[in-house]
A tleap script that builds the chain and sets N, CA, C and O, in Angstrom:
source leaprc.protein.ff14SB
mol = sequence {
  NVAL VAL GLN LEU VAL GLU SER GLY GLY GLY
  SER VAL GLN VAL GLY GLY SER LEU MET LEU
  SER CYS ALA ALA SER GLY TYR THR ILE SER
  ARG LYS ARG MET ALA TRP PHE ARG GLN ALA
  PRO GLY LYS GLU ARG GLU GLY VAL ALA VAL
  ILE SER THR SER GLY GLY TRP PRO ARG THR
  TYR TYR ALA ASP SER VAL MET GLY ARG PHE
  THR VAL SER GLN ASP ASP ALA LYS ASN THR
  VAL TYR LEU GLN MET ILE ASN LEU LYS PRO
  GLU ASP SER ALA MET TYR TYR CYS ALA ALA
  ALA PRO TYR GLY THR SER GLY THR LEU PHE
  TYR ALA ALA ASP TYR ILE TYR TRP GLY GLN
  GLY THR GLN VAL THR ILE SER CSER
}
set mol.1.N position { 1.014 -1.371 -0.136 }
set mol.1.CA position { -0.211 0.112 -0.109 }
set mol.1.C position { 1.058 0.875 0.146 }
set mol.1.O position { 2.042 0.657 0.854 }
set mol.2.N position { 0.615 2.092 -0.878 }
set mol.2.CA position { 1.472 3.084 -0.977 }
set mol.2.C position { 0.698 4.110 -0.438 }
set mol.2.O position { -0.484 4.155 -0.781 }
set mol.3.N position { 1.357 5.374 0.738 }
set mol.3.CA position { 1.286 6.266 1.079 }
set mol.3.C position { 2.224 7.260 0.933 }
set mol.3.O position { 3.450 7.147 0.975 }
set mol.4.N position { 1.389 8.483 0.713 }
set mol.4.CA position { 1.823 9.753 1.097 }
set mol.4.C position { 1.502 10.577 1.880 }
set mol.4.O position { 0.371 11.053 1.776 }
set mol.5.N position { 2.522 11.094 3.092 }
set mol.5.CA position { 1.807 11.610 4.353 }
set mol.5.C position { 2.602 13.246 4.348 }
set mol.5.O position { 3.757 13.508 4.684 }
set mol.6.N position { 1.657 14.067 3.904 }
set mol.6.CA position { 2.240 15.291 4.307 }
set mol.6.C position { 1.967 16.327 5.882 }
set mol.6.O position { 1.019 16.182 6.653 }
set mol.7.N position { 2.977 17.233 6.004 }
set mol.7.CA position { 3.039 17.532 7.111 }
set mol.7.C position { 3.801 18.901 7.281 }
set mol.7.O position { 4.666 19.246 6.476 }
set mol.8.N position { 3.561 19.404 7.996 }
set mol.8.CA position { 4.271 20.933 8.552 }
set mol.8.C position { 3.388 22.165 8.278 }
set mol.8.O position { 3.629 23.235 8.838 }
set mol.9.N position { 2.247 21.996 7.318 }
set mol.9.CA position { 1.305 22.988 6.988 }
set mol.9.C position { 1.186 23.701 8.301 }
set mol.9.O position { 1.766 23.140 9.231 }
set mol.10.N position { 0.551 24.831 8.579 }
set mol.10.CA position { 0.287 25.565 9.453 }
set mol.10.C position { -0.275 27.085 8.933 }
set mol.10.O position { -0.721 27.361 7.820 }
set mol.11.N position { -0.092 28.048 10.205 }
set mol.11.CA position { -0.703 29.310 9.606 }
set mol.11.C position { 0.460 30.379 10.032 }
set mol.11.O position { 0.774 30.450 11.220 }
set mol.12.N position { 1.112 31.231 9.037 }
set mol.12.CA position { 1.986 32.229 9.235 }
set mol.12.C position { 1.869 33.551 8.694 }
set mol.12.O position { 1.060 33.692 7.778 }
set mol.13.N position { 2.336 34.261 8.973 }
set mol.13.CA position { 2.252 35.811 8.541 }
set mol.13.C position { 2.713 35.916 7.205 }
set mol.13.O position { 3.128 34.936 6.587 }
set mol.14.N position { 2.658 37.080 6.722 }
set mol.14.CA position { 3.282 37.235 5.298 }
set mol.14.C position { 4.835 37.633 5.544 }
set mol.14.O position { 5.336 38.443 6.324 }
set mol.15.N position { 5.296 36.932 4.773 }
set mol.15.CA position { 6.802 36.772 5.086 }
set mol.15.C position { 7.437 35.842 5.809 }
set mol.15.O position { 8.648 35.756 6.013 }
set mol.16.N position { 6.483 35.077 6.227 }
set mol.16.CA position { 7.240 33.699 7.161 }
set mol.16.C position { 7.529 32.749 6.452 }
set mol.16.O position { 7.395 32.976 5.250 }
set mol.17.N position { 7.861 31.812 6.709 }
set mol.17.CA position { 7.996 30.467 6.087 }
set mol.17.C position { 7.701 29.024 6.942 }
set mol.17.O position { 7.530 28.907 8.155 }
set mol.18.N position { 7.701 28.234 6.161 }
set mol.18.CA position { 7.235 27.151 6.366 }
set mol.18.C position { 7.985 25.932 5.625 }
set mol.18.O position { 8.249 26.060 4.430 }
set mol.19.N position { 8.318 24.806 6.279 }
set mol.19.CA position { 8.830 23.609 5.927 }
set mol.19.C position { 8.037 22.363 5.907 }
set mol.19.O position { 7.805 21.624 6.864 }
set mol.20.N position { 7.609 22.219 4.532 }
set mol.20.CA position { 6.669 20.830 4.169 }
set mol.20.C position { 7.368 19.453 4.006 }
set mol.20.O position { 8.444 19.199 3.465 }
set mol.21.N position { 6.696 18.832 4.467 }
set mol.21.CA position { 7.494 17.303 4.299 }
set mol.21.C position { 6.344 16.278 3.791 }
set mol.21.O position { 5.139 16.294 4.043 }
set mol.22.N position { 7.047 15.444 3.050 }
set mol.22.CA position { 6.083 14.466 2.536 }
set mol.22.C position { 6.927 12.875 2.699 }
set mol.22.O position { 7.899 12.593 1.999 }
set mol.23.N position { 6.504 12.191 3.466 }
set mol.23.CA position { 6.672 11.042 3.878 }
set mol.23.C position { 6.515 9.719 2.729 }
set mol.23.O position { 5.354 9.423 2.449 }
set mol.24.N position { 7.188 9.234 2.322 }
set mol.24.CA position { 6.464 8.016 1.574 }
set mol.24.C position { 6.699 6.875 2.147 }
set mol.24.O position { 7.770 6.663 2.715 }
set mol.25.N position { 5.545 5.811 2.063 }
set mol.25.CA position { 5.675 4.480 2.318 }
set mol.25.C position { 5.131 3.718 1.285 }
set mol.25.O position { 4.285 4.195 0.528 }
set mol.26.N position { 5.605 2.405 1.176 }
set mol.26.CA position { 5.719 1.606 0.326 }
set mol.26.C position { 5.903 1.924 -0.846 }
set mol.26.O position { 5.586 1.057 -1.661 }
set mol.27.N position { 6.479 3.265 -1.415 }
set mol.27.CA position { 6.946 3.423 -2.483 }
set mol.27.C position { 8.549 3.931 -2.159 }
set mol.27.O position { 8.974 4.355 -1.085 }
set mol.28.N position { 9.321 3.744 -3.482 }
set mol.28.CA position { 10.612 4.579 -3.022 }
set mol.28.C position { 10.665 5.590 -4.308 }
set mol.28.O position { 10.729 5.400 -5.523 }
set mol.29.N position { 10.620 6.510 -3.649 }
set mol.29.CA position { 10.547 7.968 -4.330 }
set mol.29.C position { 12.073 8.307 -5.076 }
set mol.29.O position { 11.983 9.015 -6.079 }
set mol.30.N position { 13.615 7.818 -4.636 }
set mol.30.CA position { 14.607 7.787 -5.427 }
set mol.30.C position { 14.242 7.366 -7.093 }
set mol.30.O position { 13.571 6.402 -7.462 }
set mol.31.N position { 14.881 8.365 -7.916 }
set mol.31.CA position { 15.122 8.143 -9.199 }
set mol.31.C position { 13.577 8.203 -9.883 }
set mol.31.O position { 13.318 7.725 -10.988 }
set mol.32.N position { 12.599 8.888 -9.003 }
set mol.32.CA position { 11.284 9.140 -9.594 }
set mol.32.C position { 10.873 10.487 -9.465 }
set mol.32.O position { 11.494 11.221 -8.696 }
set mol.33.N position { 9.910 10.912 -10.114 }
set mol.33.CA position { 9.372 12.331 -10.006 }
set mol.33.C position { 8.395 12.530 -9.053 }
set mol.33.O position { 7.416 11.789 -8.965 }
set mol.34.N position { 8.637 13.707 -8.159 }
set mol.34.CA position { 7.807 13.779 -7.386 }
set mol.34.C position { 7.386 15.487 -7.352 }
set mol.34.O position { 8.052 16.316 -7.972 }
set mol.35.N position { 6.406 15.777 -6.683 }
set mol.35.CA position { 5.856 16.831 -7.037 }
set mol.35.C position { 4.949 17.559 -5.997 }
set mol.35.O position { 4.277 16.885 -5.216 }
set mol.36.N position { 4.922 18.742 -5.974 }
set mol.36.CA position { 3.963 19.148 -4.570 }
set mol.36.C position { 2.982 20.296 -5.603 }
set mol.36.O position { 3.475 21.149 -6.341 }
set mol.37.N position { 1.927 20.110 -5.465 }
set mol.37.CA position { 0.820 20.849 -5.949 }
set mol.37.C position { -0.070 21.211 -4.790 }
set mol.37.O position { -0.143 20.573 -3.740 }
set mol.38.N position { -0.754 22.329 -5.101 }
set mol.38.CA position { -1.714 23.475 -4.274 }
set mol.38.C position { -3.189 23.423 -4.676 }
set mol.38.O position { -3.529 23.179 -5.834 }
set mol.39.N position { -3.848 23.603 -3.922 }
set mol.39.CA position { -5.382 24.025 -4.387 }
set mol.39.C position { -6.363 24.685 -3.385 }
set mol.39.O position { -6.968 24.101 -2.485 }
set mol.40.N position { -6.428 26.239 -3.751 }
set mol.40.CA position { -6.967 26.963 -2.947 }
set mol.40.C position { -8.614 26.880 -3.080 }
set mol.40.O position { -9.048 26.323 -4.088 }
set mol.41.N position { -9.465 27.357 -2.203 }
set mol.41.CA position { -10.638 26.998 -2.223 }
set mol.41.C position { -11.267 28.185 -3.493 }
set mol.41.O position { -10.897 29.328 -3.761 }
set mol.42.N position { -12.343 27.326 -4.072 }
set mol.42.CA position { -12.388 27.841 -5.615 }
set mol.42.C position { -11.510 28.118 -6.778 }
set mol.42.O position { -11.898 28.663 -7.811 }
set mol.43.N position { -10.034 27.616 -6.495 }
set mol.43.CA position { -9.545 27.739 -7.641 }
set mol.43.C position { -9.389 26.064 -8.018 }
set mol.43.O position { -9.923 25.081 -7.504 }
set mol.44.N position { -8.232 26.221 -9.362 }
set mol.44.CA position { -8.290 24.931 -9.936 }
set mol.44.C position { -6.707 24.277 -9.163 }
set mol.44.O position { -5.778 25.024 -8.856 }
set mol.45.N position { -6.697 23.317 -9.035 }
set mol.45.CA position { -5.069 22.599 -8.472 }
set mol.45.C position { -3.963 23.262 -9.594 }
set mol.45.O position { -4.217 23.656 -10.732 }
set mol.46.N position { -3.072 23.254 -9.111 }
set mol.46.CA position { -1.947 23.776 -9.792 }
set mol.46.C position { -0.495 23.637 -9.145 }
set mol.46.O position { -0.262 23.945 -7.976 }
set mol.47.N position { 0.399 23.166 -9.985 }
set mol.47.CA position { 1.547 22.852 -9.460 }
set mol.47.C position { 2.402 23.749 -9.298 }
set mol.47.O position { 2.577 24.793 -9.927 }
set mol.48.N position { 3.049 23.228 -8.254 }
set mol.48.CA position { 4.022 24.023 -7.480 }
set mol.48.C position { 5.433 23.804 -7.726 }
set mol.48.O position { 6.119 24.768 -8.068 }
set mol.49.N position { 5.914 22.736 -7.602 }
set mol.49.CA position { 7.334 22.200 -7.422 }
set mol.49.C position { 7.412 21.076 -7.922 }
set mol.49.O position { 6.498 20.305 -7.628 }
set mol.50.N position { 8.377 20.631 -8.733 }
set mol.50.CA position { 8.899 19.372 -9.076 }
set mol.50.C position { 10.518 18.896 -8.927 }
set mol.50.O position { 11.507 19.566 -9.224 }
set mol.51.N position { 10.479 17.726 -8.451 }
set mol.51.CA position { 11.948 17.461 -8.039 }
set mol.51.C position { 11.947 15.894 -9.233 }
set mol.51.O position { 11.130 14.974 -9.196 }
set mol.52.N position { 12.938 16.016 -10.035 }
set mol.52.CA position { 12.801 14.754 -10.712 }
set mol.52.C position { 14.514 14.096 -10.495 }
set mol.52.O position { 15.517 14.723 -10.840 }
set mol.53.N position { 14.526 12.848 -9.913 }
set mol.53.CA position { 15.380 11.888 -9.696 }
set mol.53.C position { 15.778 10.763 -10.759 }
set mol.53.O position { 16.684 9.932 -10.686 }
set mol.54.N position { 14.754 10.997 -11.855 }
set mol.54.CA position { 14.764 9.493 -12.875 }
set mol.54.C position { 16.497 9.389 -13.351 }
set mol.54.O position { 17.089 8.327 -13.544 }
set mol.55.N position { 16.980 10.498 -13.449 }
set mol.55.CA position { 18.181 10.464 -14.299 }
set mol.55.C position { 19.513 10.274 -13.353 }
set mol.55.O position { 20.661 10.235 -13.794 }
set mol.56.N position { 19.138 10.163 -11.949 }
set mol.56.CA position { 20.077 9.560 -10.843 }
set mol.56.C position { 20.725 10.980 -10.319 }
set mol.56.O position { 21.699 10.991 -9.566 }
set mol.57.N position { 20.181 11.995 -10.722 }
set mol.57.CA position { 20.531 13.282 -9.890 }
set mol.57.C position { 19.434 14.112 -9.851 }
set mol.57.O position { 18.483 13.884 -10.599 }
set mol.58.N position { 19.429 14.789 -9.296 }
set mol.58.CA position { 18.083 15.774 -8.728 }
set mol.58.C position { 18.108 17.007 -9.672 }
set mol.58.O position { 19.136 17.635 -9.930 }
set mol.59.N position { 16.923 17.280 -10.141 }
set mol.59.CA position { 16.616 18.561 -11.130 }
set mol.59.C position { 15.260 18.980 -10.628 }
set mol.59.O position { 14.325 18.204 -10.437 }
set mol.60.N position { 15.241 20.314 -10.426 }
set mol.60.CA position { 14.065 20.795 -9.819 }
set mol.60.C position { 13.409 21.778 -10.529 }
set mol.60.O position { 14.118 22.419 -11.304 }
set mol.61.N position { 12.083 22.104 -10.460 }
set mol.61.CA position { 11.592 22.875 -11.465 }
set mol.61.C position { 10.210 23.518 -10.616 }
set mol.61.O position { 9.508 22.799 -9.905 }
set mol.62.N position { 9.966 24.916 -10.811 }
set mol.62.CA position { 9.102 25.608 -10.158 }
set mol.62.C position { 8.246 26.351 -10.994 }
set mol.62.O position { 8.556 26.872 -12.065 }
set mol.63.N position { 6.845 26.369 -10.281 }
set mol.63.CA position { 5.922 27.519 -11.042 }
set mol.63.C position { 6.610 28.805 -10.971 }
set mol.63.O position { 7.611 28.969 -10.274 }
set mol.64.N position { 5.986 29.879 -11.817 }
set mol.64.CA position { 6.817 30.948 -11.857 }
set mol.64.C position { 6.281 31.929 -10.528 }
set mol.64.O position { 6.782 32.957 -10.072 }
set mol.65.N position { 5.139 31.221 -10.139 }
set mol.65.CA position { 4.276 32.108 -9.123 }
set mol.65.C position { 5.130 31.743 -7.389 }
set mol.65.O position { 4.825 32.207 -6.290 }
set mol.66.N position { 6.137 30.853 -7.715 }
set mol.66.CA position { 7.080 30.358 -6.430 }
set mol.66.C position { 8.113 30.628 -6.769 }
set mol.66.O position { 8.795 30.664 -5.745 }
set mol.67.N position { 8.928 30.941 -7.919 }
set mol.67.CA position { 10.590 30.832 -8.121 }
set mol.67.C position { 11.060 31.851 -7.356 }
set mol.67.O position { 10.504 32.933 -7.171 }
set mol.68.N position { 12.382 31.378 -6.796 }
set mol.68.CA position { 12.774 32.022 -6.052 }
set mol.68.C position { 12.507 32.092 -4.497 }
set mol.68.O position { 13.268 32.584 -3.664 }
set mol.69.N position { 11.234 31.486 -4.260 }
set mol.69.CA position { 10.956 31.622 -2.736 }
set mol.69.C position { 10.747 30.106 -2.330 }
set mol.69.O position { 10.998 29.806 -1.162 }
set mol.70.N position { 10.355 29.235 -3.109 }
set mol.70.CA position { 10.279 27.787 -2.690 }
set mol.70.C position { 11.358 26.668 -3.178 }
set mol.70.O position { 11.520 26.415 -4.372 }
set mol.71.N position { 11.865 26.215 -2.441 }
set mol.71.CA position { 13.048 24.910 -2.575 }
set mol.71.C position { 12.431 23.541 -2.493 }
set mol.71.O position { 11.935 23.169 -1.430 }
set mol.72.N position { 12.435 22.893 -3.389 }
set mol.72.CA position { 12.095 21.568 -3.257 }
set mol.72.C position { 13.379 20.431 -3.220 }
set mol.72.O position { 14.333 20.553 -3.987 }
set mol.73.N position { 13.299 19.515 -2.409 }
set mol.73.CA position { 14.160 18.617 -2.101 }
set mol.73.C position { 13.843 17.527 -1.959 }
set mol.73.O position { 12.648 17.308 -2.157 }
set mol.74.N position { 14.668 16.417 -1.586 }
set mol.74.CA position { 14.478 15.286 -1.016 }
set mol.74.C position { 15.365 14.467 -0.241 }
set mol.74.O position { 16.528 14.714 -0.558 }
set mol.75.N position { 15.271 13.557 0.682 }
set mol.75.CA position { 16.232 12.760 1.261 }
set mol.75.C position { 16.108 11.262 0.885 }
set mol.75.O position { 15.423 10.604 1.668 }
set mol.76.N position { 16.580 10.683 -0.040 }
set mol.76.CA position { 16.358 9.450 -0.084 }
set mol.76.C position { 16.602 8.534 1.011 }
set mol.76.O position { 15.935 7.503 1.093 }
set mol.77.N position { 17.450 8.801 1.815 }
set mol.77.CA position { 17.613 8.075 3.096 }
set mol.77.C position { 16.198 7.803 4.068 }
set mol.77.O position { 15.868 6.759 4.630 }
set mol.78.N position { 15.577 8.980 4.051 }
set mol.78.CA position { 14.525 8.758 4.917 }
set mol.78.C position { 12.987 8.885 4.055 }
set mol.78.O position { 11.882 9.026 4.577 }
set mol.79.N position { 13.313 8.784 2.536 }
set mol.79.CA position { 12.353 8.413 1.604 }
set mol.79.C position { 11.232 9.478 1.989 }
set mol.79.O position { 10.109 9.149 2.373 }
set mol.80.N position { 11.813 11.235 1.792 }
set mol.80.CA position { 10.741 11.973 1.974 }
set mol.80.C position { 11.458 13.032 1.292 }
set mol.80.O position { 12.669 13.251 1.260 }
set mol.81.N position { 10.131 13.879 0.552 }
set mol.81.CA position { 10.385 15.032 0.192 }
set mol.81.C position { 9.948 16.331 0.791 }
set mol.81.O position { 8.889 16.356 1.418 }
set mol.82.N position { 10.657 17.395 0.658 }
set mol.82.CA position { 10.204 18.693 1.375 }
set mol.82.C position { 10.208 19.777 0.305 }
set mol.82.O position { 10.777 19.734 -0.786 }
set mol.83.N position { 9.399 20.851 0.868 }
set mol.83.CA position { 9.210 22.044 0.142 }
set mol.83.C position { 9.383 23.390 1.316 }
set mol.83.O position { 8.539 23.881 2.065 }
set mol.84.N position { 10.598 23.675 1.146 }
set mol.84.CA position { 11.135 25.033 1.766 }
set mol.84.C position { 9.944 25.989 1.202 }
set mol.84.O position { 9.562 25.879 0.037 }
set mol.85.N position { 9.460 26.807 1.983 }
set mol.85.CA position { 9.110 27.944 1.730 }
set mol.85.C position { 9.429 29.079 2.399 }
set mol.85.O position { 9.439 29.068 3.630 }
set mol.86.N position { 9.737 30.230 1.673 }
set mol.86.CA position { 10.150 31.303 2.438 }
set mol.86.C position { 9.129 32.660 1.698 }
set mol.86.O position { 8.323 32.697 0.769 }
set mol.87.N position { 9.504 33.360 2.370 }
set mol.87.CA position { 8.586 34.854 2.101 }
set mol.87.C position { 7.313 34.486 1.747 }
set mol.87.O position { 7.093 34.856 0.594 }
set mol.88.N position { 6.419 33.942 2.220 }
set mol.88.CA position { 5.317 33.418 2.250 }
set mol.88.C position { 4.404 34.844 1.814 }
set mol.88.O position { 4.372 35.917 2.416 }
set mol.89.N position { 3.794 34.505 0.745 }
set mol.89.CA position { 2.120 35.719 0.245 }
set mol.89.C position { 0.857 34.886 0.573 }
set mol.89.O position { 0.819 33.666 0.736 }
set mol.90.N position { -0.205 35.794 0.643 }
set mol.90.CA position { -1.510 35.401 0.854 }
set mol.90.C position { -1.669 34.432 -0.142 }
set mol.90.O position { -2.040 33.291 0.137 }
set mol.91.N position { -1.413 34.799 -1.295 }
set mol.91.CA position { -1.842 33.995 -2.244 }
set mol.91.C position { -1.071 32.757 -2.215 }
set mol.91.O position { -1.344 32.005 -3.151 }
set mol.92.N position { -0.015 32.255 -1.246 }
set mol.92.CA position { 0.466 31.143 -1.145 }
set mol.92.C position { -0.642 29.817 -0.218 }
set mol.92.O position { -0.449 28.613 -0.051 }
set mol.93.N position { -1.735 30.683 0.200 }
set mol.93.CA position { -2.709 29.947 1.116 }
set mol.93.C position { -3.295 28.738 0.169 }
set mol.93.O position { -3.612 28.712 -1.020 }
set mol.94.N position { -3.299 28.031 0.911 }
set mol.94.CA position { -3.720 26.761 -0.033 }
set mol.94.C position { -3.760 25.234 0.362 }
set mol.94.O position { -2.911 24.982 1.218 }
set mol.95.N position { -4.440 24.252 0.013 }
set mol.95.CA position { -3.779 22.748 0.618 }
set mol.95.C position { -3.053 22.186 -0.349 }
set mol.95.O position { -3.283 21.932 -1.531 }
set mol.96.N position { -1.841 21.988 0.582 }
set mol.96.CA position { -0.850 21.574 -0.566 }
set mol.96.C position { -0.446 19.783 -0.306 }
set mol.96.O position { -0.176 19.129 0.702 }
set mol.97.N position { -0.564 19.471 -1.668 }
set mol.97.CA position { -0.519 18.185 -1.701 }
set mol.97.C position { 0.908 17.511 -2.346 }
set mol.97.O position { 1.452 18.025 -3.324 }
set mol.98.N position { 1.302 16.614 -1.851 }
set mol.98.CA position { 2.132 15.793 -2.383 }
set mol.98.C position { 2.094 15.085 -3.657 }
set mol.98.O position { 0.978 14.588 -3.807 }
set mol.99.N position { 2.731 14.890 -4.451 }
set mol.99.CA position { 2.446 13.590 -5.626 }
set mol.99.C position { 3.346 12.731 -5.756 }
set mol.99.O position { 4.367 12.828 -5.076 }
set mol.100.N position { 3.182 11.757 -6.603 }
set mol.100.CA position { 4.145 10.771 -6.835 }
set mol.100.C position { 3.851 10.060 -8.186 }
set mol.100.O position { 2.872 9.345 -8.398 }
set mol.101.N position { 4.925 10.385 -9.146 }
set mol.101.CA position { 4.568 9.890 -10.945 }
set mol.101.C position { 5.557 8.884 -10.920 }
set mol.101.O position { 6.731 9.085 -11.230 }
set mol.102.N position { 4.931 7.430 -10.425 }
set mol.102.CA position { 5.934 6.097 -10.959 }
set mol.102.C position { 6.646 6.082 -12.048 }
set mol.102.O position { 7.829 5.751 -12.135 }
set mol.103.N position { 5.586 6.621 -13.327 }
set mol.103.CA position { 6.235 6.385 -14.537 }
set mol.103.C position { 6.137 7.949 -15.384 }
set mol.103.O position { 5.823 8.170 -16.554 }
set mol.104.N position { 6.455 8.704 -14.513 }
set mol.104.CA position { 6.355 10.362 -14.994 }
set mol.104.C position { 7.478 10.373 -15.925 }
set mol.104.O position { 8.591 10.174 -15.438 }
set mol.105.N position { 7.368 10.594 -17.316 }
set mol.105.CA position { 8.562 10.882 -18.248 }
set mol.105.C position { 7.950 12.108 -18.948 }
set mol.105.O position { 8.787 12.835 -19.482 }
set mol.106.N position { 7.106 12.358 -19.020 }
set mol.106.CA position { 6.265 13.776 -19.975 }
set mol.106.C position { 7.160 14.723 -19.552 }
set mol.106.O position { 7.762 14.728 -18.478 }
set mol.107.N position { 7.239 15.730 -20.671 }
set mol.107.CA position { 7.951 16.864 -20.580 }
set mol.107.C position { 7.193 17.844 -19.802 }
set mol.107.O position { 7.767 18.687 -19.112 }
set mol.108.N position { 5.519 17.733 -19.920 }
set mol.108.CA position { 4.840 18.659 -18.978 }
set mol.108.C position { 4.964 17.983 -17.572 }
set mol.108.O position { 4.429 16.918 -17.264 }
set mol.109.N position { 5.582 18.596 -16.934 }
set mol.109.CA position { 5.982 18.288 -15.540 }
set mol.109.C position { 4.878 18.211 -14.598 }
set mol.109.O position { 5.016 17.487 -13.611 }
set mol.110.N position { 3.651 18.951 -14.795 }
set mol.110.CA position { 2.567 19.110 -13.927 }
set mol.110.C position { 1.317 18.943 -14.221 }
set mol.110.O position { 0.318 19.532 -13.809 }
set mol.111.N position { 1.516 17.610 -15.392 }
set mol.111.CA position { 0.444 16.882 -15.866 }
set mol.111.C position { -0.429 16.170 -15.134 }
set mol.111.O position { -0.385 14.949 -15.283 }
set mol.112.N position { -1.062 16.534 -14.524 }
set mol.112.CA position { -1.694 15.750 -13.409 }
set mol.112.C position { -1.774 14.064 -13.438 }
set mol.112.O position { -1.690 13.343 -12.444 }
set mol.113.N position { -1.922 13.705 -14.573 }
set mol.113.CA position { -2.477 12.038 -14.930 }
set mol.113.C position { -1.312 11.405 -14.600 }
set mol.113.O position { -1.441 10.222 -14.282 }
set mol.114.N position { -0.004 11.952 -14.585 }
set mol.114.CA position { 1.054 11.263 -14.243 }
set mol.114.C position { 1.047 10.694 -13.103 }
set mol.114.O position { 1.209 9.496 -12.870 }
set mol.115.N position { 0.747 12.046 -11.942 }
set mol.115.CA position { 0.859 11.552 -10.589 }
set mol.115.C position { -0.389 10.425 -10.042 }
set mol.115.O position { -1.566 10.726 -9.844 }
set mol.116.N position { 0.199 9.138 -9.875 }
set mol.116.CA position { -0.674 8.185 -9.523 }
set mol.116.C position { -0.826 8.039 -8.192 }
set mol.116.O position { -1.638 7.214 -7.772 }
set mol.117.N position { -0.320 8.559 -7.613 }
set mol.117.CA position { -0.362 8.435 -5.844 }
set mol.117.C position { -0.429 10.220 -5.434 }
set mol.117.O position { 0.204 11.084 -6.040 }
set mol.118.N position { -1.198 10.419 -4.467 }
set mol.118.CA position { -1.384 11.711 -3.756 }
set mol.118.C position { -1.697 11.320 -2.404 }
set mol.118.O position { -2.366 10.345 -2.062 }
set mol.119.N position { -0.933 12.510 -1.392 }
set mol.119.CA position { -1.320 12.467 0.281 }
set mol.119.C position { -2.623 12.935 0.508 }
set mol.119.O position { -3.400 13.183 -0.414 }
set mol.120.N position { -2.815 13.027 1.345 }
set mol.120.CA position { -4.137 13.985 2.004 }
set mol.120.C position { -4.012 15.307 2.035 }
set mol.120.O position { -5.056 15.955 2.106 }
set mol.121.N position { -2.857 15.948 1.995 }
set mol.121.CA position { -2.856 17.165 2.011 }
set mol.121.C position { -2.262 17.798 3.265 }
set mol.121.O position { -2.425 17.137 4.290 }
set mol.122.N position { -1.649 18.873 3.372 }
set mol.122.CA position { -1.449 19.693 4.688 }
set mol.122.C position { -1.620 20.973 4.233 }
set mol.122.O position { -1.234 21.309 3.114 }
set mol.123.N position { -2.259 21.846 5.129 }
set mol.123.CA position { -3.180 23.142 4.980 }
set mol.123.C position { -2.103 24.529 5.194 }
set mol.123.O position { -1.609 24.720 6.305 }
set mol.124.N position { -1.884 25.194 4.365 }
set mol.124.CA position { -0.915 26.257 4.605 }
set mol.124.C position { -1.812 27.737 4.506 }
set mol.124.O position { -2.502 27.971 3.514 }
set mol.125.N position { -1.723 28.567 5.502 }
set mol.125.CA position { -2.753 29.695 5.641 }
set mol.125.C position { -1.817 30.581 5.837 }
set mol.125.O position { -1.011 30.393 6.747 }
set mol.126.N position { -1.732 31.796 4.972 }
set mol.126.CA position { -0.716 33.024 5.431 }
set mol.126.C position { -1.749 34.298 5.760 }
set mol.126.O position { -2.796 34.576 5.174 }
set mol.127.N position { -1.381 34.697 6.415 }
set mol.127.CA position { -2.415 35.975 6.788 }
set mol.127.C position { -1.479 37.381 6.634 }
set mol.127.O position { -0.270 37.496 6.835 }
set mol.128.N position { -2.233 38.173 6.306 }
set mol.128.CA position { -1.455 39.839 5.517 }
set mol.128.C position { -2.018 40.227 6.860 }
set mol.128.O position { -1.935 41.391 7.251 }
savepdb mol mol.pdb
quit
């Protein structure tokens, strides 16, 4: 049974920071494509960050809206993906989901259909 469990969400003020974690079980994230998505009420789900290690080395990609503020990383030994978020803005408020793409090789990094496994989400709320 594959499980992705997010944690680290919470409420912070504008300009604050949070570190989200995604612990995977029943699934090895090494050399796989992992991503963070987010969805705010009334809005569509959007891709936030991707970390790809399919080639044996990490490559990261970010949505323009979070570029320079968010950093995705992973610890293979802990089988955990992280999303470090700094300089948070009200627009960052959303439920954040971790997702895994076991066969993800598409050039469209945020193609949702590639992500077979999803976590339950962790809420991030930014107050202005």
